[in-house]
Amino acid sequence: MRGDLVIGIDSSTTATKAIAFDARGRIVAEGRAPVPLSNPHPGWFEQEVSDWTGALTKALKQLTKKIDAKRVAGLAISNQRESFAQFDAKGKALRPGTLWLDERAQKEVKDIVAELGAEAVHNISGKPADVTPCLYRCRWLSTHMPKVWAKTAKTAEVHGVLTHFLTGQWATSTASADPMGLLDVGAYDWSDVLLKAARLTREQLPRLHRPGEIMGEVTAEAAKLTGLKAGTPVIAGGGDGQCAGTGANTFLEGRAYVNLGTAAVSGSYGKHYAANRAFRTMMAVGEEGFSFETAIRTGTFLVNWMVERLFNVSPGKDPGIFKALETEAKASPIGAHGLVLVPYWSGVMTPYWDSAARGVIAGLSGNHSRGDVYRALLEGVALEQAMMTNQVADATTPITHFAAVGGGSRSDLWCQILADASARDVKRLETAEASALGAAMAAAKGAGWYKSVPQASAAMSGKPSKTFRPRKKDSARYQELLGVYSELWPKLSDWNQKLVDFSRSAQK
């Protein structure tokens, strides 16, 4: 029989989820397993390759106990991006994989920029020079672990690793390989210039496929381990950010998704290549086109930090704390009685690209309350997103509304603040697993359910459950505040660097 389900696999930093969807994008069953994280040295973040494949195996085993594997028409992967590992000629991992969180290659960023030029790196890869892409860790590994590098027959990101595990083929999606920073994004192919800088050859990298293309089939060995049916098509998916965009149907004209998760990530779609420091250009999870992506590294992470570290409240012991804070913040006026928060607790990527940046709460006085500080947090993230989205729209295509997903999107107050601050509608989607759904949409195209990934996205993304519209008076007030906010960090950045230098000198 023809399969009536597809599987979207979401291999994130902390867990792997295997979710079966039907042709309307509804979740039928799922399995999940945690992935441990190692921090062996300051700034190093690693995971064992066996934990990537082990979590995939466990998640699929759980899933296939709940569904008949014969119903599965195909599967595709959404993965944590900029995380990769090295393998010998027999396919054995040479060392743990390094993650997107890893900061060890700071010097290598400067070295490669000095060799190629910052503009050339940006224009080829679509990404301003930054410690996150794998390009710079390749140089670090070749310099600091030359014996490992000399034995490296293949290097692959998480999508390529899991594809090899399932099919025995070294293959991956352009939309998963692209965040590594090694592709010529405009050409949809590996960049010889960037590969030379990384000290890699094409033979050391997986074969590239466009999202929605069949890369291989589940082997008998993988079928035995996972419960899948041997011969099940494995279809090219993409990085978790681009998959989330597909899951939220950013192919729709004027739409940008915003994922109010641990980080606040947003992206919009365009058919034509563009590069700008206000965003990262990623290959979209579709047959063609690009995702123009912004990132605030602290979204709900900052919410949890503030509750636990600043307010000294344990959400586990006091689950009503978030509702109480929302009520207090709602009672605070626009601008939180003169407070502005810049959410750079973990540095800033778009639009300033400063890993040394740190957060700011400006305007504090003895008259401020807990609700004011919490409102300033919600407003800070919303103002930052509004500022960046305006820059993306100016450089690419108009953005008229957001499709909101992620845990933070459940907050009516936060969604309304974002609508007012951005002067755009915010449409809440009840898409609990946007990244897995985006991968499932690619699988649905590869399985022949739909002619294209955008067609699958339109059919499977669902309708908004609630729309928040900008309120004229409040939005006008926020535009005034946005003018103040946009000028704040450029004036504070030099001061911030002096503090960082002072802190570092004290640690010596």
Coordinates of C-alpha atoms in Angstrom, one line a residue:
M1 CA 0.0 0.0 0.0
R2 CA 1.1 3.6 -0.5
G3 CA 2.2 5.1 2.8
D4 CA -0.1 7.6 4.4
L5 CA 2.4 9.0 6.9
V6 CA 5.7 10.9 6.7
I7 CA 8.2 11.3 9.5
G8 CA 9.9 14.5 10.4
I9 CA 13.0 14.0 12.6
D10 CA 14.1 17.0 14.7
S11 CA 17.6 16.4 15.9
S12 CA 18.2 19.4 18.2
T13 CA 20.9 20.3 20.6
T14 CA 19.2 18.7 23.6
A15 CA 16.9 16.0 22.2
T16 CA 15.9 14.0 19.1
K17 CA 12.2 13.8 18.2
A18 CA 10.8 11.5 15.5
I19 CA 7.2 12.6 14.7
A20 CA 4.8 11.0 12.2
F21 CA 2.5 13.4 10.4
D22 CA -0.4 12.9 8.0
A23 CA -1.0 14.7 4.8
R24 CA -2.7 17.6 6.6
G25 CA 0.3 18.2 8.9
R26 CA -1.4 16.6 12.0
I27 CA 0.7 14.8 14.5
V28 CA -0.2 11.1 14.6
A29 CA 2.5 9.8 17.0
E30 CA 6.0 10.6 18.2
G31 CA 9.1 9.4 20.0
R32 CA 11.9 11.3 21.6
A33 CA 15.2 10.8 23.4
P34 CA 17.6 13.2 25.1
V35 CA 21.1 14.1 23.8
P36 CA 23.7 14.9 26.5
L37 CA 26.0 17.9 26.1
S38 CA 29.7 18.2 27.1
N39 CA 31.6 21.4 28.0
P40 CA 35.1 19.9 28.4
H41 CA 36.9 23.3 28.4
P42 CA 35.7 26.9 28.6
G43 CA 34.1 27.8 25.2
W44 CA 34.1 24.2 24.0
F45 CA 30.8 22.4 23.4
E46 CA 30.7 18.9 22.2
Q47 CA 28.5 15.8 21.8
E48 CA 29.4 12.2 21.0
V49 CA 28.4 11.0 17.5
S50 CA 27.1 7.9 19.1
D51 CA 24.7 10.1 21.1
W52 CA 23.4 11.6 17.9
T53 CA 22.7 8.2 16.3
G54 CA 21.7 6.6 19.6
A55 CA 19.0 9.3 20.3
L56 CA 17.7 8.9 16.7
T57 CA 17.5 5.1 17.2
K58 CA 15.6 5.5 20.5
A59 CA 13.2 8.1 19.1
L60 CA 12.4 6.0 16.0
K61 CA 12.0 2.8 18.1
Q62 CA 9.4 4.6 20.3
L63 CA 7.6 5.9 17.2
T64 CA 7.5 2.7 15.3
K65 CA 6.0 0.9 18.3
K66 CA 3.0 3.3 18.0
I67 CA 2.5 3.1 14.2
D68 CA 2.8 0.5 11.4
A69 CA 6.2 1.2 9.7
K70 CA 4.6 0.1 6.4
R71 CA 2.5 3.3 6.6
V72 CA 5.6 5.5 6.3
A73 CA 6.1 7.0 2.8
G74 CA 9.3 8.7 3.6
L75 CA 11.3 10.6 6.3
A76 CA 13.4 13.8 6.4
I77 CA 15.6 15.4 9.0
S78 CA 15.7 18.8 10.6
N79 CA 18.9 19.3 12.6
Q80 CA 20.8 21.5 14.9
R81 CA 23.0 23.6 12.6
E82 CA 26.7 24.4 12.5
S83 CA 27.4 21.1 14.5
F84 CA 29.7 18.6 12.8
A85 CA 32.1 15.7 13.2
Q86 CA 35.0 13.9 11.6
F87 CA 35.3 10.3 10.4
D88 CA 38.0 7.9 9.1
A89 CA 37.8 5.9 5.9
K90 CA 35.7 3.2 7.6
G91 CA 33.1 5.7 8.8
K92 CA 34.3 5.7 12.5
A93 CA 34.1 9.0 14.4
L94 CA 37.6 10.3 15.1
R95 CA 36.5 12.6 18.0
P96 CA 33.3 14.1 19.5
G97 CA 31.3 16.5 17.3
T98 CA 31.7 20.2 17.9
L99 CA 28.5 22.3 18.2
W100 CA 27.2 25.6 17.1
L101 CA 27.7 26.9 20.7
D102 CA 31.5 26.3 20.4
E103 CA 33.7 29.4 20.6
R104 CA 37.2 28.0 20.3
A105 CA 37.9 29.4 16.8
Q106 CA 37.9 33.1 17.7
K107 CA 41.4 33.6 16.3
E108 CA 40.6 31.5 13.1
V109 CA 37.8 34.0 12.3
K110 CA 40.3 36.8 12.2
D111 CA 42.8 34.7 10.3
I112 CA 40.4 33.7 7.5
V113 CA 39.0 37.2 7.2
A114 CA 42.6 38.5 6.9
E115 CA 43.2 36.0 4.1
L116 CA 40.0 36.4 2.1
G117 CA 38.4 39.6 3.3
A118 CA 35.3 40.0 5.3
E119 CA 33.2 41.0 2.3
A120 CA 34.2 38.0 0.2
V121 CA 33.4 35.6 3.0
H122 CA 30.0 37.2 3.5
N123 CA 29.1 37.4 -0.2
I124 CA 30.1 33.8 -0.9
S125 CA 28.6 32.1 2.2
G126 CA 25.8 34.5 2.9
K127 CA 27.0 34.9 6.5
P128 CA 29.1 37.6 8.0
A129 CA 32.3 36.4 9.7
D130 CA 31.3 34.9 13.0
V131 CA 32.6 32.1 15.3
T132 CA 29.5 30.0 14.8
P133 CA 29.9 28.4 11.3
C134 CA 32.0 25.2 11.0
L135 CA 34.4 26.9 8.5
Y136 CA 36.5 28.4 11.3
R137 CA 36.5 25.2 13.5
C138 CA 37.8 23.3 10.5
R139 CA 40.8 25.6 10.5
W140 CA 41.1 25.3 14.3
L141 CA 41.1 21.5 14.1
S142 CA 43.6 21.4 11.2
T143 CA 45.9 23.6 13.3
H144 CA 45.5 22.2 16.8
M145 CA 44.6 18.6 16.1
P146 CA 46.6 17.8 12.9
K147 CA 46.7 14.0 13.5
V148 CA 42.9 13.9 13.6
W149 CA 42.6 16.2 10.6
A150 CA 45.1 14.0 8.6
K151 CA 42.9 10.9 9.2
T152 CA 39.7 12.7 8.3
A153 CA 38.2 11.0 5.3
K154 CA 34.8 12.6 5.7
T155 CA 33.4 15.5 7.7
A156 CA 29.7 16.0 8.0
E157 CA 27.1 18.0 9.9
V158 CA 24.4 16.3 11.9
H159 CA 22.1 15.8 8.9
G160 CA 24.9 14.1 6.9
V161 CA 25.8 12.0 9.9
L162 CA 22.2 10.7 10.4
T163 CA 21.7 10.2 6.7
H164 CA 24.8 8.0 6.6
F165 CA 23.6 6.1 9.6
L166 CA 20.2 5.4 8.0
T167 CA 21.3 4.8 4.4
G168 CA 25.0 4.0 4.4
Q169 CA 25.4 7.0 2.0
W170 CA 27.4 10.2 2.7
A171 CA 24.8 12.6 1.5
T172 CA 23.1 15.7 2.9
S173 CA 20.8 18.6 2.1
T174 CA 22.0 21.9 0.8
A175 CA 19.9 23.5 3.5
S176 CA 21.8 21.6 6.2
A177 CA 25.3 21.9 4.7
D178 CA 24.8 25.6 4.1
P179 CA 25.0 26.8 7.7
M180 CA 28.5 25.2 7.9
G181 CA 29.7 28.3 6.0
L182 CA 31.4 26.2 3.3
L183 CA 28.9 26.7 0.4
D184 CA 28.7 29.2 -2.3
V185 CA 25.1 30.0 -1.5
G186 CA 24.2 31.6 -4.7
A187 CA 25.5 28.6 -6.6
Y188 CA 23.9 25.9 -4.3
D189 CA 27.3 24.2 -4.2
W190 CA 30.5 23.8 -2.1
S191 CA 32.8 26.8 -2.5
D192 CA 36.3 26.0 -3.6
V193 CA 37.5 29.2 -2.1
L194 CA 36.0 28.5 1.3
L195 CA 37.0 24.8 1.2
K196 CA 40.6 25.8 0.7
A197 CA 40.4 28.2 3.7
A198 CA 39.0 25.3 5.7
R199 CA 41.7 22.9 4.5
L200 CA 39.1 20.5 3.1
T201 CA 38.5 18.9 -0.3
R202 CA 35.1 18.1 -2.0
E203 CA 35.9 14.4 -1.6
Q204 CA 35.8 14.8 2.2
L205 CA 32.3 16.1 2.2
P206 CA 28.8 14.6 1.6
R207 CA 27.0 14.6 -1.7
L208 CA 24.6 17.5 -1.9
H209 CA 20.8 17.2 -2.6
R210 CA 18.1 19.9 -2.7
P211 CA 15.4 19.7 0.0
G212 CA 12.7 17.3 -1.1
E213 CA 15.0 15.0 -3.1
I214 CA 15.5 11.3 -2.2
M215 CA 19.0 10.8 -0.9
G216 CA 18.8 7.0 -0.3
E217 CA 16.8 4.3 1.4
V218 CA 16.8 2.9 4.9
T219 CA 19.2 -0.1 5.0
A220 CA 18.3 -3.5 6.5
E221 CA 20.7 -2.8 9.3
A222 CA 19.2 0.6 10.2
A223 CA 15.7 -0.9 9.8
K224 CA 16.6 -3.6 12.4
L225 CA 17.8 -0.9 14.9
T226 CA 15.0 1.6 14.4
G227 CA 11.9 -0.4 13.6
L228 CA 11.6 1.3 10.2
K229 CA 10.9 -0.7 7.1
A230 CA 14.0 -1.3 4.9
G231 CA 13.8 0.6 1.7
T232 CA 11.9 3.6 3.3
P233 CA 13.0 6.7 1.3
V234 CA 15.3 9.1 3.2
I235 CA 14.6 12.6 1.8
A236 CA 16.7 15.8 2.1
G237 CA 15.4 18.1 4.8
G238 CA 17.3 21.1 6.3
G239 CA 18.6 23.0 9.2
D240 CA 16.2 23.5 12.1
G241 CA 15.8 27.2 11.4
Q242 CA 14.9 26.9 7.8
C243 CA 12.7 23.9 8.5
A244 CA 10.8 26.0 11.1
G245 CA 10.3 28.6 8.3
T246 CA 8.9 25.9 6.0
G247 CA 6.7 24.6 8.9
A248 CA 5.3 28.1 9.3
N249 CA 4.8 28.5 5.5
T250 CA 7.1 31.5 4.9
F251 CA 6.5 30.9 1.2
L252 CA 3.3 32.9 1.8
E253 CA 3.8 36.5 0.5
G254 CA 4.6 39.0 3.2
R255 CA 5.2 36.4 5.9
A256 CA 8.1 36.0 8.3
Y257 CA 8.1 33.4 11.0
V258 CA 9.3 34.2 14.5
N259 CA 10.2 31.4 16.8
L260 CA 10.1 32.7 20.4
G261 CA 12.1 29.8 21.8
T262 CA 15.3 29.6 23.8
A263 CA 16.6 31.9 21.1
A264 CA 14.3 34.2 19.2
V265 CA 14.9 33.4 15.6
S266 CA 13.0 34.9 12.6
G267 CA 13.2 34.3 8.9
S268 CA 11.5 35.3 5.7
Y269 CA 11.7 33.7 2.2
G270 CA 12.9 35.2 -1.1
K271 CA 13.7 33.7 -4.5
H272 CA 16.6 36.0 -5.1
Y273 CA 20.0 35.9 -3.3
A274 CA 20.8 38.9 -1.0
A275 CA 23.5 39.5 1.6
N276 CA 23.4 42.0 4.3
R277 CA 24.8 42.3 7.9
A278 CA 21.3 42.6 9.2
F279 CA 20.6 38.9 8.5
R280 CA 22.2 35.6 7.6
T281 CA 21.3 34.2 4.2
M282 CA 20.4 30.5 4.4
M283 CA 19.3 28.2 1.7
A284 CA 15.6 27.6 2.1
V285 CA 14.0 24.2 2.7
G286 CA 12.4 24.3 -0.8
E287 CA 13.6 23.5 -4.3
E288 CA 15.0 27.0 -4.6
G289 CA 15.3 30.3 -2.8
F290 CA 16.7 31.6 0.4
S291 CA 15.8 32.2 4.1
F292 CA 16.8 35.7 5.4
E293 CA 17.3 35.0 9.1
T294 CA 17.8 37.1 12.2
A295 CA 18.7 35.8 15.6
I296 CA 18.4 37.0 19.2
R297 CA 20.5 34.5 21.1
T298 CA 18.4 35.0 24.3
G299 CA 14.6 34.6 23.9
T300 CA 12.9 32.5 26.5
F301 CA 16.4 31.7 27.9
L302 CA 16.3 35.3 29.2
V303 CA 12.9 34.9 30.7
N304 CA 14.0 31.8 32.6
W305 CA 17.3 33.5 33.6
M306 CA 15.4 36.6 35.0
V307 CA 12.9 34.5 36.9
E308 CA 15.5 32.1 38.4
R309 CA 18.6 34.4 38.8
L310 CA 17.2 37.9 39.3
F311 CA 13.9 37.2 41.0
N312 CA 15.1 34.1 42.8
V313 CA 12.0 32.1 42.0
S314 CA 12.0 28.4 41.0
P315 CA 9.3 27.8 38.3
G316 CA 9.2 24.2 39.4
K317 CA 8.2 25.2 42.9
D318 CA 6.1 28.1 41.9
P319 CA 4.5 27.3 38.5
G320 CA 2.2 30.4 38.8
I321 CA 5.2 32.8 38.6
F322 CA 4.9 33.4 34.8
K323 CA 1.2 34.3 35.0
A324 CA 1.9 36.6 37.9
L325 CA 4.7 38.3 36.0
E326 CA 2.5 38.7 33.0
T327 CA -0.1 40.4 35.1
E328 CA 2.4 42.8 36.7
A329 CA 4.0 43.6 33.3
K330 CA 0.6 44.3 31.8
A331 CA 0.0 46.9 34.5
S332 CA 3.3 48.6 33.5
P333 CA 3.0 51.2 30.7
I334 CA 4.7 51.2 27.3
G335 CA 8.3 51.9 28.0
A336 CA 8.1 50.3 31.5
H337 CA 8.4 53.6 33.3
G338 CA 11.5 54.6 31.4
L339 CA 13.3 51.2 31.3
V340 CA 14.9 49.8 28.2
L341 CA 16.5 46.3 28.0
V342 CA 19.0 45.2 25.4
P343 CA 18.9 41.4 25.2
Y344 CA 22.5 40.6 24.5
W345 CA 23.2 38.3 27.5
S346 CA 25.0 35.9 25.1
G347 CA 26.5 38.4 22.7
V348 CA 24.8 39.6 19.5
M349 CA 24.7 38.1 16.0
T350 CA 22.5 40.0 13.7
P351 CA 22.8 43.0 13.1
Y352 CA 26.1 43.9 15.0
W353 CA 28.0 40.6 15.0
D354 CA 29.7 41.1 18.3
S355 CA 30.3 38.0 20.5
A356 CA 31.7 40.2 23.3
A357 CA 28.4 42.2 23.5
R358 CA 26.5 41.9 26.8
G359 CA 23.1 42.8 28.0
V360 CA 21.9 46.1 29.3
I361 CA 19.1 47.3 31.5
A362 CA 19.1 51.1 31.2
G363 CA 17.1 53.6 33.2
L364 CA 16.7 51.8 36.5
S365 CA 15.6 53.7 39.6
G366 CA 14.3 52.9 43.0
N367 CA 10.8 53.4 41.8
H368 CA 10.8 50.5 39.4
S369 CA 9.0 47.3 40.2
R370 CA 9.5 43.6 39.2
G371 CA 6.7 44.1 36.6
D372 CA 8.5 47.0 35.0
V373 CA 11.7 44.9 34.6
Y374 CA 9.8 42.0 33.2
R375 CA 7.9 44.2 30.8
A376 CA 11.3 45.8 29.7
L377 CA 12.5 42.3 28.9
L378 CA 9.4 41.5 26.7
E379 CA 9.7 44.9 25.0
G380 CA 13.5 44.6 24.5
V381 CA 13.1 41.4 22.5
A382 CA 10.2 42.8 20.6
L383 CA 12.0 46.1 19.8
E384 CA 15.2 44.2 18.7
Q385 CA 13.1 42.0 16.4
A386 CA 11.2 45.0 15.0
M387 CA 14.5 46.8 14.3
M388 CA 16.0 43.8 12.5
T389 CA 12.9 42.9 10.6
N390 CA 12.7 46.5 9.2
Q391 CA 16.2 46.1 8.0
V392 CA 15.5 42.7 6.4
A393 CA 12.4 44.1 4.6
D394 CA 14.4 47.1 3.3
A395 CA 17.0 44.8 1.8
T396 CA 14.8 42.0 0.5
T397 CA 11.0 41.9 0.2
P398 CA 8.2 43.5 2.2
I399 CA 7.2 41.7 5.4
T400 CA 3.6 42.4 6.5
H401 CA 3.1 39.9 9.3
F402 CA 4.7 37.3 11.6
A403 CA 3.7 33.7 12.0
A404 CA 4.6 33.1 15.7
V405 CA 5.7 29.7 17.0
G406 CA 7.6 28.5 20.1
G407 CA 6.9 28.6 23.8
G408 CA 7.0 32.4 24.0
S409 CA 4.3 32.7 21.4
R410 CA 1.8 31.4 24.0
S411 CA 2.0 34.8 25.8
D412 CA -0.8 37.1 24.6
L413 CA 1.1 40.0 26.1
W414 CA 4.4 39.3 24.3
C415 CA 2.6 38.7 20.9
Q416 CA 0.7 42.0 21.3
I417 CA 3.9 43.9 22.2
L418 CA 5.6 42.5 19.1
A419 CA 2.6 43.5 16.9
D420 CA 2.6 47.0 18.3
A421 CA 6.4 47.4 18.2
S422 CA 6.8 46.1 14.7
A423 CA 3.6 47.6 13.3
R424 CA 2.8 44.2 11.9
D425 CA 0.2 41.5 12.5
V426 CA 1.3 38.6 14.6
K427 CA -0.5 35.3 13.8
R428 CA -0.1 32.6 16.4
L429 CA 0.3 29.1 14.9
E430 CA -0.6 26.1 16.9
T431 CA 2.4 24.3 15.4
A432 CA 4.1 22.8 18.4
E433 CA 6.9 21.2 16.3
A434 CA 7.5 23.6 13.5
S435 CA 11.0 22.2 12.6
A436 CA 9.9 18.6 12.5
L437 CA 6.9 19.6 10.5
G438 CA 9.1 21.5 8.0
A439 CA 11.2 18.3 7.6
A440 CA 8.0 16.3 7.1
M441 CA 6.9 18.7 4.4
A442 CA 10.1 18.0 2.5
A443 CA 9.5 14.3 3.0
A444 CA 5.9 14.7 1.7
K445 CA 7.2 16.2 -1.5
G446 CA 9.9 13.5 -1.9
A447 CA 7.2 10.8 -1.3
G448 CA 5.2 12.2 -4.1
W449 CA 2.3 13.6 -2.1
Y450 CA 2.8 17.1 -3.4
K451 CA 4.6 18.5 -6.5
S452 CA 6.8 20.9 -4.5
V453 CA 7.8 21.8 -0.9
P454 CA 5.9 25.1 -1.0
Q455 CA 2.8 23.1 -2.0
A456 CA 3.3 20.7 0.9
S457 CA 3.8 23.7 3.2
A458 CA 0.6 25.3 2.1
A459 CA -1.4 22.1 2.7
M460 CA 0.2 21.0 6.0
S461 CA 0.9 24.3 7.9
G462 CA -2.5 24.9 9.3
K463 CA -4.4 28.1 10.1
P464 CA -3.5 30.7 12.7
S465 CA -5.3 30.2 16.0
K466 CA -5.2 33.9 16.9
T467 CA -4.1 37.2 15.3
F468 CA -2.7 40.1 17.2
R469 CA -3.1 43.4 15.3
P470 CA -1.1 46.6 15.9
R471 CA -3.1 49.1 17.9
K472 CA -2.7 52.5 16.3
K473 CA -2.0 54.6 19.4
D474 CA 0.2 52.0 21.1
S475 CA 2.1 51.3 17.9
A476 CA 2.8 55.0 17.4
R477 CA 4.2 55.2 21.0
Y478 CA 6.4 52.1 20.3
Q479 CA 7.8 53.7 17.1
E480 CA 9.1 56.6 19.3
L481 CA 10.6 54.0 21.7
L482 CA 12.1 52.1 18.8
G483 CA 14.0 55.3 17.7
V484 CA 15.5 55.5 21.2
Y485 CA 16.3 51.7 21.3
S486 CA 18.0 51.7 17.9
E487 CA 20.5 54.3 18.9
L488 CA 21.3 52.8 22.3
W489 CA 23.7 49.9 21.5
P490 CA 25.8 51.8 19.0
K491 CA 26.4 54.4 21.7
L492 CA 27.1 51.8 24.4
S493 CA 29.3 49.3 22.4
D494 CA 32.6 51.0 23.2
W495 CA 31.8 51.2 26.8
N496 CA 30.8 47.5 26.8
Q497 CA 34.2 46.5 25.2
K498 CA 36.0 48.4 27.9
L499 CA 34.1 46.4 30.6
V500 CA 34.8 43.1 28.8
D501 CA 38.5 44.0 28.6
F502 CA 38.6 44.9 32.3
S503 CA 36.9 41.7 33.2
R504 CA 39.3 39.6 31.2
S505 CA 42.3 41.4 32.7
A506 CA 41.0 40.5 36.2
Q507 CA 40.9 36.8 35.3
K508 CA 44.6 36.7 34.3

